[in-house]
mmCIF file of C-alpha atoms in Angstrom:
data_model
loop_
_atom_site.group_PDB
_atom_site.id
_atom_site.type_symbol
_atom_site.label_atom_id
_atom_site.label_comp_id
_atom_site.label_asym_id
_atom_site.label_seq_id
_atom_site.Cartn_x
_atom_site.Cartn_y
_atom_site.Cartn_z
ATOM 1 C CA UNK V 6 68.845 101.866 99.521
ATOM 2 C CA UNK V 7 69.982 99.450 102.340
ATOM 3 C CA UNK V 8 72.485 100.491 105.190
ATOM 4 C CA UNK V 9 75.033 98.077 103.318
ATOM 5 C CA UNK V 10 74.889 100.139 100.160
ATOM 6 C CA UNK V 11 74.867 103.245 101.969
ATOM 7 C CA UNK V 12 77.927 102.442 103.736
ATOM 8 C CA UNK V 13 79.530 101.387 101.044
ATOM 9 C CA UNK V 14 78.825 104.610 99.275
ATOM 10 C CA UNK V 15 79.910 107.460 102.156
ATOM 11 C CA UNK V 16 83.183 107.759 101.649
ATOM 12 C CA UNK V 17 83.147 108.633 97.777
ATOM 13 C CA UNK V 18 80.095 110.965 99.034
ATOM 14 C CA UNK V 19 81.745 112.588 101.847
ATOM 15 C CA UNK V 20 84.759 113.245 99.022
ATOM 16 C CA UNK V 21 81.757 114.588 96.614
ATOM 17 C CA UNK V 22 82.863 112.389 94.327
ATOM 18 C CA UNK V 23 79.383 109.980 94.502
ATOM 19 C CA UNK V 24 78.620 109.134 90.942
ATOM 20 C CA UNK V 25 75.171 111.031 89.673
ATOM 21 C CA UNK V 26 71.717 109.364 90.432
ATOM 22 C CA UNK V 27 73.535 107.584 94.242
ATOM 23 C CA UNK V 28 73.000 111.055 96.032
ATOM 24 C CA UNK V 29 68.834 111.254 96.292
ATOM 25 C CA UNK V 30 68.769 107.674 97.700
ATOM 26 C CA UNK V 31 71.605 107.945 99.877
ATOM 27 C CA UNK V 32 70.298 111.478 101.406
ATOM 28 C CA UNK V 33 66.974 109.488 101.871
ATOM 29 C CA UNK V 34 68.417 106.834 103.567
ATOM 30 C CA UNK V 35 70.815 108.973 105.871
ATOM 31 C CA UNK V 36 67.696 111.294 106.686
ATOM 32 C CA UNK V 37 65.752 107.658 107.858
ATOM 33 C CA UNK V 38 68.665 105.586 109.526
ATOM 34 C CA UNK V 39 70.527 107.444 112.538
ATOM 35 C CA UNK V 40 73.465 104.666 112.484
ATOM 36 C CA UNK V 41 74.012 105.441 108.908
ATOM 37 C CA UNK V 42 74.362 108.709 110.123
ATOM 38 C CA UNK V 43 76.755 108.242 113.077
ATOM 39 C CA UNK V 44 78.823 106.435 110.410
ATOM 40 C CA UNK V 45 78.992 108.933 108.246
ATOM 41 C CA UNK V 46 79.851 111.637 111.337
ATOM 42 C CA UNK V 47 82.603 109.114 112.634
ATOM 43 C CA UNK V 48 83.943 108.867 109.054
ATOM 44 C CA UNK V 49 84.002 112.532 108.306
ATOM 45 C CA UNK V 50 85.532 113.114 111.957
ATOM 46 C CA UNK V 51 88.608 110.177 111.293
ATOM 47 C CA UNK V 52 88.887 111.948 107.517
ATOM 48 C CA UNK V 53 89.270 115.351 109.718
ATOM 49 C CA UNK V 54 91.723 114.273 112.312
ATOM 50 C CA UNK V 55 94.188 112.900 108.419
ATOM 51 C CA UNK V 56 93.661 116.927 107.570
ATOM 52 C CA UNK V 57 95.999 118.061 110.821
ATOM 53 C CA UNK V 58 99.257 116.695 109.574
ATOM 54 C CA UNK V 59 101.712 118.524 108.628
ATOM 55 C CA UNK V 60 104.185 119.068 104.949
ATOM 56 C CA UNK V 61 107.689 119.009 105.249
ATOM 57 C CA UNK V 62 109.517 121.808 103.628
ATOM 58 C CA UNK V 63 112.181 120.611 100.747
ATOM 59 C CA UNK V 64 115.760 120.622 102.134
ATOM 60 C CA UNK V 65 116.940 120.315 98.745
ATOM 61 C CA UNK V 66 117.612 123.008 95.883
ATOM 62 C CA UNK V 67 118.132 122.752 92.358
ATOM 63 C CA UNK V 68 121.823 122.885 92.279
ATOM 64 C CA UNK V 69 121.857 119.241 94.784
ATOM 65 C CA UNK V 70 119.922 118.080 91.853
ATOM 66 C CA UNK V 71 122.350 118.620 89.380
ATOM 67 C CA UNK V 72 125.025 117.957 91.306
ATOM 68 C CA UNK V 73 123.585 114.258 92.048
ATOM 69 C CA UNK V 74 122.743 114.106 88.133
ATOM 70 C CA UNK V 75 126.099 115.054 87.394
ATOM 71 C CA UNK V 76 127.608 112.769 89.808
ATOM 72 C CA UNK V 77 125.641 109.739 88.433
ATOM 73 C CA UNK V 78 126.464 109.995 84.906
ATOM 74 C CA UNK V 79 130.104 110.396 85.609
ATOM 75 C CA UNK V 80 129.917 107.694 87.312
ATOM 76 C CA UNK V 81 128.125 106.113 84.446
ATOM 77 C CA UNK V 82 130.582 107.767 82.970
ATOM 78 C CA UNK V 83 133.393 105.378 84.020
ATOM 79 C CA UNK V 84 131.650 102.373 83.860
ATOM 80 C CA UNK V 85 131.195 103.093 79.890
ATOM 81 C CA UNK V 86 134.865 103.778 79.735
ATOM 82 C CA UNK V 87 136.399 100.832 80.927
ATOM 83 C CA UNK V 88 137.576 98.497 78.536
ATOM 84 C CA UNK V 89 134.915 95.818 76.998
ATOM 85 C CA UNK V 90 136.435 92.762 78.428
ATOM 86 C CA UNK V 91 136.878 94.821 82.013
ATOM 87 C CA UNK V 92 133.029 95.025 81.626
ATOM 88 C CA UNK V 93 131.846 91.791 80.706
ATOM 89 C CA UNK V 94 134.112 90.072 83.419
ATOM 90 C CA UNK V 95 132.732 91.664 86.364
ATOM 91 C CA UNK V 96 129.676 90.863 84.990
ATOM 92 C CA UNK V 97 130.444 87.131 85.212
ATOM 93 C CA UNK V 98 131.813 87.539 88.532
ATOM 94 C CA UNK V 99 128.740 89.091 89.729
ATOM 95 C CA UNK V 100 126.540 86.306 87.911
ATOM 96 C CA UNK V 101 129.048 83.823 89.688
ATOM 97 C CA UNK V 102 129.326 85.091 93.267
ATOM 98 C CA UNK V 103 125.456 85.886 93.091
ATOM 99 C CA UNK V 104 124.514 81.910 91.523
ATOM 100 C CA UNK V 105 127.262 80.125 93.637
ATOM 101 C CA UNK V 106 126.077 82.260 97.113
ATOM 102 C CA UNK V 107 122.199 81.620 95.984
ATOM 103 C CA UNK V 108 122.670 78.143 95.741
ATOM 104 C CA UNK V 109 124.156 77.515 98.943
ATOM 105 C CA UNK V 110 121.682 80.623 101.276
ATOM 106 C CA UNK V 111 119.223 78.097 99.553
ATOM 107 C CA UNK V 112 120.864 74.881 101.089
ATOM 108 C CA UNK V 113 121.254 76.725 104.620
ATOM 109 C CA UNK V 114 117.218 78.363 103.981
ATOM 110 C CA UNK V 115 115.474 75.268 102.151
ATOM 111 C CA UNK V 116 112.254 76.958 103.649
ATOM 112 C CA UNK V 117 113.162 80.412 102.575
ATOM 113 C CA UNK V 118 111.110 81.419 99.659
ATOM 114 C CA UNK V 119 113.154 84.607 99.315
ATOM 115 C CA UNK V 120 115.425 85.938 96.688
ATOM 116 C CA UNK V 121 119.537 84.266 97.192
ATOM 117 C CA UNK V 122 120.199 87.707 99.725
ATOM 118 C CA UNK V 123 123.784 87.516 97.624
ATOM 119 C CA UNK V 124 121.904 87.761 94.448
ATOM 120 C CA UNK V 125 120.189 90.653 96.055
ATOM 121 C CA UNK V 126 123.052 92.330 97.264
ATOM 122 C CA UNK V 127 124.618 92.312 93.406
ATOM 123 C CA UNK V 128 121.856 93.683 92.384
ATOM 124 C CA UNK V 129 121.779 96.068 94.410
ATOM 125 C CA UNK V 130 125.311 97.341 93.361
ATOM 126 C CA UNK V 131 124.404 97.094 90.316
ATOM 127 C CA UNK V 132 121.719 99.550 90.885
ATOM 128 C CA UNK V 133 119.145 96.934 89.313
ATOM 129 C CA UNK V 134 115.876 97.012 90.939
ATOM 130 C CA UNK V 135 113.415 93.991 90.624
ATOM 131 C CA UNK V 136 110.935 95.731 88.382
ATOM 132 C CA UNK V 137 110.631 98.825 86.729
ATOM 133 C CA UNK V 138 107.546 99.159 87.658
ATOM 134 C CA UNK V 139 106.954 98.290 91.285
ATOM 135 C CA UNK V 140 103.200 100.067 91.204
ATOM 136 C CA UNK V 141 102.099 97.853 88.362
ATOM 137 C CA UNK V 142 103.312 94.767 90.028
ATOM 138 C CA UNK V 143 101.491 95.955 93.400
ATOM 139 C CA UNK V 144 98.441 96.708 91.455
ATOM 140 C CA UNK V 145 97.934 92.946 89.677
ATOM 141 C CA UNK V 146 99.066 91.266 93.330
ATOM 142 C CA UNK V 147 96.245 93.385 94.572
ATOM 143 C CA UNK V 148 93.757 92.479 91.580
ATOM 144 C CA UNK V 149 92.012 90.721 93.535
ATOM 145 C CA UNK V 150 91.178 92.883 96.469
ATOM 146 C CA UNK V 151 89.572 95.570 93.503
ATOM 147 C CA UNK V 152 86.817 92.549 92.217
ATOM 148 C CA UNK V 153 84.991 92.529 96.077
ATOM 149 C CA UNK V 154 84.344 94.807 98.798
ATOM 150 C CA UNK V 155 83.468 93.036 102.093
ATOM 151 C CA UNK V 156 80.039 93.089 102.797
ATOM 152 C CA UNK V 157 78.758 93.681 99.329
ATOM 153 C CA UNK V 158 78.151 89.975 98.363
ATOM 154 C CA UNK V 159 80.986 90.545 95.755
ATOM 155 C CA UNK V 160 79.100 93.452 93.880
ATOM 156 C CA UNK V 161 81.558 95.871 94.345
ATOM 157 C CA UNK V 162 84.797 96.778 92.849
ATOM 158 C CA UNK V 163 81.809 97.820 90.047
ATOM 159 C CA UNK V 164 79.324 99.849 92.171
ATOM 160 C CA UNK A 10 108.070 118.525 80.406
ATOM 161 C CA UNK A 11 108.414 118.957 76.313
ATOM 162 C CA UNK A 12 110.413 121.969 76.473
ATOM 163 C CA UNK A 13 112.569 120.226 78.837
ATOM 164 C CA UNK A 14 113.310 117.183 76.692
ATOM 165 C CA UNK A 15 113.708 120.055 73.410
ATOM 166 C CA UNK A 16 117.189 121.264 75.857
ATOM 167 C CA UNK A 17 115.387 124.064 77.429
ATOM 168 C CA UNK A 18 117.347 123.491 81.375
ATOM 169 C CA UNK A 19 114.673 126.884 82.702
ATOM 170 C CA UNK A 20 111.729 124.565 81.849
ATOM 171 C CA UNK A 21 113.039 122.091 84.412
ATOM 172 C CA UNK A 22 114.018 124.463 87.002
ATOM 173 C CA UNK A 23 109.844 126.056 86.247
ATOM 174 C CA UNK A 24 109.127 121.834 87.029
ATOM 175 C CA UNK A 25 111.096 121.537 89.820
ATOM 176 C CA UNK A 26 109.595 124.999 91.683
ATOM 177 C CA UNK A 27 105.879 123.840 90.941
ATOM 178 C CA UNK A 28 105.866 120.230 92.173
ATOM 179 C CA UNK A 29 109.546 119.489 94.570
ATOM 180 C CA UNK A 30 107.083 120.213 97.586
ATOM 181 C CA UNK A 31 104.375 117.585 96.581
ATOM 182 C CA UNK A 32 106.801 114.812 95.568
ATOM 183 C CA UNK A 33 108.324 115.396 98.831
ATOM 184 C CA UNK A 34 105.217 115.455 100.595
ATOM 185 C CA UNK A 35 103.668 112.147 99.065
ATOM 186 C CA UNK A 36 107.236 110.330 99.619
ATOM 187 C CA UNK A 37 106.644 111.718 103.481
ATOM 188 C CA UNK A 38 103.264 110.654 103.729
ATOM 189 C CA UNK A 39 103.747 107.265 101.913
ATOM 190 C CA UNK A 40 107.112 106.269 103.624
ATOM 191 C CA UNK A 41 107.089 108.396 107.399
ATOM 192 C CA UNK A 42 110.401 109.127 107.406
ATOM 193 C CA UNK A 43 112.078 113.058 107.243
ATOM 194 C CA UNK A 44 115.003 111.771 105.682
ATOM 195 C CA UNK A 45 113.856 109.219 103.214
ATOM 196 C CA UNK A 46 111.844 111.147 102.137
ATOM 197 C CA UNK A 47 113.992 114.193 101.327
ATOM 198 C CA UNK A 48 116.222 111.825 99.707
ATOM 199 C CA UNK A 49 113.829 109.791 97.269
ATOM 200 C CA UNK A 50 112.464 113.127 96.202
ATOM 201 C CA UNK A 51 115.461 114.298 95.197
ATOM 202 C CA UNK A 52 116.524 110.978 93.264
ATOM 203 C CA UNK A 53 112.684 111.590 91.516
ATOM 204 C CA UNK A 54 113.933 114.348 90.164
ATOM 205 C CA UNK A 55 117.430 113.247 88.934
ATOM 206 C CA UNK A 56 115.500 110.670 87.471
ATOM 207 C CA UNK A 57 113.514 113.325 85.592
ATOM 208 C CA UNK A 58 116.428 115.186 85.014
ATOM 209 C CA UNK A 59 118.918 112.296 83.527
ATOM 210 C CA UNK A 60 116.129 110.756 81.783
ATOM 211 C CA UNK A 61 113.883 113.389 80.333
ATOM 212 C CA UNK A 62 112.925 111.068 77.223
ATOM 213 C CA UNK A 63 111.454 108.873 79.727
ATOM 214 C CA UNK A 64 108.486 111.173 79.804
ATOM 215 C CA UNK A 65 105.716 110.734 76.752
ATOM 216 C CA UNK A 66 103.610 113.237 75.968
ATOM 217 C CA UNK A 67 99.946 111.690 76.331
ATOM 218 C CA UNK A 68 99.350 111.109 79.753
ATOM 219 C CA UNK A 69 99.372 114.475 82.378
ATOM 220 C CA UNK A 70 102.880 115.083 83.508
ATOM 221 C CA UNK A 71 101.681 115.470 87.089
ATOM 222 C CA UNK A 72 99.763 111.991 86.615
ATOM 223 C CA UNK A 73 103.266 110.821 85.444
ATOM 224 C CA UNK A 74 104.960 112.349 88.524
ATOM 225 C CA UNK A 75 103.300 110.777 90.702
ATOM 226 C CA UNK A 76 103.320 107.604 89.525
ATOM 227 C CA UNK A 77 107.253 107.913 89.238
ATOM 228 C CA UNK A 78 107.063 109.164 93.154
ATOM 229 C CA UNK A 79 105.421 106.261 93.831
ATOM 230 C CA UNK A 80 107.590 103.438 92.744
ATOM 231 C CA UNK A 81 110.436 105.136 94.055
ATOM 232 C CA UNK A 82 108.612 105.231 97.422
ATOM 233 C CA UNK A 83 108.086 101.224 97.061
ATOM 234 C CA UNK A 84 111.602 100.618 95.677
ATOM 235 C CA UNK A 85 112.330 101.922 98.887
ATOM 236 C CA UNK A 86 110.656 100.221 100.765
ATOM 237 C CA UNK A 87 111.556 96.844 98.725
ATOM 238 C CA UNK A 88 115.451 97.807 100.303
ATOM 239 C CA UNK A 89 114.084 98.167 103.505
ATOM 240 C CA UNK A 90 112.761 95.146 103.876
ATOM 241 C CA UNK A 91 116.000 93.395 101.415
ATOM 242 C CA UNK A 92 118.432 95.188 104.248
ATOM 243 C CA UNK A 93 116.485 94.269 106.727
ATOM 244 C CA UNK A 94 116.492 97.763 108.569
ATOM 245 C CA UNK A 95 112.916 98.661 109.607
ATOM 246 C CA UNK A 96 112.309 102.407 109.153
ATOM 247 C CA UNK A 97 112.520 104.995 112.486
ATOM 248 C CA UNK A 98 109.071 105.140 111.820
ATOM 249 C CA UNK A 99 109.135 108.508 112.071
ATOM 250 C CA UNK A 100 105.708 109.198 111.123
ATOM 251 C CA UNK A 101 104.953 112.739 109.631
ATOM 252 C CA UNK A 102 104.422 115.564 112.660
ATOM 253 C CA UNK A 103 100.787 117.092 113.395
ATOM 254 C CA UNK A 104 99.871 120.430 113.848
ATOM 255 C CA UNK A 105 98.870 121.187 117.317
ATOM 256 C CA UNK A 106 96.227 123.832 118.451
ATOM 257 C CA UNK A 107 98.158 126.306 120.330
ATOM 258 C CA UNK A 108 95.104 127.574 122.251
ATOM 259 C CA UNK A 109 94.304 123.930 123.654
ATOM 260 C CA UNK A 110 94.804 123.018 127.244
ATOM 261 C CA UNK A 111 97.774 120.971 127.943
ATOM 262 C CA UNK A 112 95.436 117.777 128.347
ATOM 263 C CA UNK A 113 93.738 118.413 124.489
ATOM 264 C CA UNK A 114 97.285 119.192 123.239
ATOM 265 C CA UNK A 115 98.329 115.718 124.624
ATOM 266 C CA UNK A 116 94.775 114.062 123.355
ATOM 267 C CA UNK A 117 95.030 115.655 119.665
ATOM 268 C CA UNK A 118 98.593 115.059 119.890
ATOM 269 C CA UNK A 119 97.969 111.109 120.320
ATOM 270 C CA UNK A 120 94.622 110.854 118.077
ATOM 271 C CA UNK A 121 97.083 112.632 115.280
ATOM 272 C CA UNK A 122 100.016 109.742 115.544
ATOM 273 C CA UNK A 123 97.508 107.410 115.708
ATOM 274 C CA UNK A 124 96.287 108.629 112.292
ATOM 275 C CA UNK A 125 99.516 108.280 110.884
ATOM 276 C CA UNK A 126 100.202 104.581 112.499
ATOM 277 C CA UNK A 127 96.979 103.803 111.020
ATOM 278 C CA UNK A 128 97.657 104.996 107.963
ATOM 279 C CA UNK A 129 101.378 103.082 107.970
ATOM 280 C CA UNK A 130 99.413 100.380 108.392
ATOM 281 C CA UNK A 131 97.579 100.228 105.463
ATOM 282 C CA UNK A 132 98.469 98.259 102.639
ATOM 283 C CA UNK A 133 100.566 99.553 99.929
ATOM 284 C CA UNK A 134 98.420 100.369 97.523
ATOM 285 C CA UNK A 135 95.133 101.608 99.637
ATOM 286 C CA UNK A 136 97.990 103.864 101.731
ATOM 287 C CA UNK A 137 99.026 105.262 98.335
ATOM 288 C CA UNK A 138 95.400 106.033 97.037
ATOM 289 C CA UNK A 139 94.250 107.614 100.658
ATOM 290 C CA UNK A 140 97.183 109.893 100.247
ATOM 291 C CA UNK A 141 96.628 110.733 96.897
ATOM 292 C CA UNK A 142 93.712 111.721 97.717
ATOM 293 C CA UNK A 143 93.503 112.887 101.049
ATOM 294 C CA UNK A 144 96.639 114.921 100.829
ATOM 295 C CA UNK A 145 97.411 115.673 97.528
ATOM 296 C CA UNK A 146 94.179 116.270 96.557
ATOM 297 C CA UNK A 147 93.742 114.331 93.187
ATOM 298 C CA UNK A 148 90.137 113.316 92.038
ATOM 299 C CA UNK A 149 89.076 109.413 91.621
ATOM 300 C CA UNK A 150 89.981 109.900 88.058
ATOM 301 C CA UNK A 151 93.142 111.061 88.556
ATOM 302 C CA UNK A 152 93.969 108.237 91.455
ATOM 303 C CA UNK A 153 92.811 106.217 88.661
ATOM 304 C CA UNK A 154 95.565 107.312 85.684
ATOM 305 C CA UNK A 155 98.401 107.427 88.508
ATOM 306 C CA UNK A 156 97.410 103.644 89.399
ATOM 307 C CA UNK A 157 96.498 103.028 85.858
ATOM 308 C CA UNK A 158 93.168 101.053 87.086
ATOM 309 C CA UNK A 159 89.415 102.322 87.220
ATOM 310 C CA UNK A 160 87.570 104.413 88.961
ATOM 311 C CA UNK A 161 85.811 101.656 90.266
ATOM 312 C CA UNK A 162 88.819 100.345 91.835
ATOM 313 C CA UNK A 163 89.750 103.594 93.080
ATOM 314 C CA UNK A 164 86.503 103.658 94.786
ATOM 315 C CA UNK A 165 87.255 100.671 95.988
ATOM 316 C CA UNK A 166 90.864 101.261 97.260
ATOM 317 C CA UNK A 167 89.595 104.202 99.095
ATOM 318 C CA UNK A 168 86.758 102.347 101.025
ATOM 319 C CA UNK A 169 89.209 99.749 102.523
ATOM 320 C CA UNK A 170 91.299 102.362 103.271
ATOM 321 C CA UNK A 171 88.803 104.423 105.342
ATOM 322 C CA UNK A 172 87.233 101.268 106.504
ATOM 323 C CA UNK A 173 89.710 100.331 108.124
ATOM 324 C CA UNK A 174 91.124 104.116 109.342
ATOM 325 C CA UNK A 175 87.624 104.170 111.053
ATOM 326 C CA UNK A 176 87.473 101.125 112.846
ATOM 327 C CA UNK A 177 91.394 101.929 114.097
ATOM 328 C CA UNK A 178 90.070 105.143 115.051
ATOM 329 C CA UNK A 179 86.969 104.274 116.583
ATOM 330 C CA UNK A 180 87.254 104.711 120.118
ATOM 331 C CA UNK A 181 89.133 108.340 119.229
ATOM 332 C CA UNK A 182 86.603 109.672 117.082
ATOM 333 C CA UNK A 183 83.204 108.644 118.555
ATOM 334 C CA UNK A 184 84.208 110.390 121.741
ATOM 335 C CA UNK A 185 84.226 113.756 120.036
ATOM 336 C CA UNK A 186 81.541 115.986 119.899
#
């Protein structure tokens, strides 16, 4: 095993979680190569130092979450309750304001590649978020980053 | 989770004892603010509680958890950036060694914020899987079903993540003896 390899494999042995057959070679390279084994020292020490912070205690209790629940569907509630056409105009007015004040943010911002911020801010009331699933979107941006490691010649991501 | 979604309201309360404290805890850790924090854990688990159907019997409800914790964490911090209104950057507090001398009280005091700005400044998803497993304790696998990606990746993930801790840490750590 090279030093490249063996850095690339002392984190996930430090967290004992080195996959079976990686541990003989690495211990024989650590036991040969003193800067591998500084690394590994400095590592452990930074993972050491994380250890020190402290939790937080909850400031919340049971009853504030019912009490939000509760609060949300009645105000859920309301929304169901108000007449159809009530409902589907303030839609259109939202779709309106948020179109007509998209279209001209994107006049003033030609550059900006954002979202119309009015759109946003309708969406917002709305309680819509942009995905349901913010960690799956995160996780195919970051694809990419998974398929290499630097300094691994692009073996990695697979080790 | 099942017996809460069959009407049983104890069987929530028995969910909210076990796990309010590491929801709140990974929101801290992930976002570095008190009161953020307090408040996106509780909306996790109005969530849970207004939507118990939500939950499918399959994966592990603490896998499930998290993974709920964690897009609330990024919805919030989609807002922050929508608003505009950069966090206090209140990073989470360290524990300091009463017995140290006012100079290593001050030294461990700055390595420790240092540690949490470096791990702020992390990316998104390498911040999530060092906390996941640095301070919540779960395994590769189980960093791996809360990201829904491979063990591999997770691997991966976690040596950026230290990578780059290290190097931001360097001239703090390879003083020590």
């Amino acid at each position: 095993m090279d030093c490249r390899a063996a850095r690339r494999f002392i984190p996930a042995f430090l967290d004992g979680e080195l996959q079976p057959g990686r541990e003989v070679p690495l211990k024989e390279h650590l036991d040969s190569c003193g800067s591998c084994r500084a690394e590994m020292v400095a590592l452990r020490r930074t993972m050491d130092a994380m250890g020190a912070c402290q939790d937080l205690e909850p400031a919340f209790a049971l009853a504030d979450i019912k009490a939000r629940a509760t609060e949300r569907q009645t105000r859920r509630g309301w929304f169901s309750l108000a007449p159809r056409w009530a409902t589907a105009l303030g839609a259109a007015v939202a779709i309106f304001v948020g179109t007509v004040g998209g279209i001209g943010l994107q006049v003033v911002h030609q550059s900006s590649t954002q979202p119309p911020a009015v759109s946003r801010a309708v969406s917002d009331v709305l309680g819509l978020g942009t995905s349901d699933d913010p960690l799956a979107d995160l996780m195919v941006a970051s694809a990419s980053e998974h398929s290499t490691i630097p300094g691994n010649n692009g073996q990695e991501g697979r080790p | 989770m099942l017996a809460f979604q069959r009407g049983d309201d104890s069987a929530f309360a028995a969910l909210f004892e076990r796990y309010r404290t590491r929801v709140l805890n990974t929101a801290y850790h992930f976002l570095g603010d008190k009161d953020t924090a307090q408040d996106v854990a509780q909306e996790v688990f109005v969530k849970l509680y207004t939507s118990p159907k939500s939950y499918r019997p399959g994966a592990a409800f603490s896998t499930w958890l998290y993974r709920i914790t964690a897009n609330a964490c990024l919805d919030e911090i989609r807002k922050r950036k929508r608003s505009r209104s950069a966090a206090s950057e209140d990073l989470p507090e360290c524990i300091l060694d009463p017995a140290a001398s006012p100079e290593g009280q001050a030294r461990s005091n700055e390595l420790k914020r240092e540690v949490r700005a470096a791990i702020a400044a992390l990316p998104e998803n390498q911040r999530l899987a060092v906390i996941l497993q640095r301070y919540e304790g779960l395994s590769y696998q189980q960093i791996a079903d809360v990201l829904k990606t491979s063990v591999p990746a997770v691997e991966s993930l976690l040596f950026r993540a230290k990578h780059s801790l290290r190097a931001r840490l360097s001239s703090y750590v390879e003083g020590e003896q």
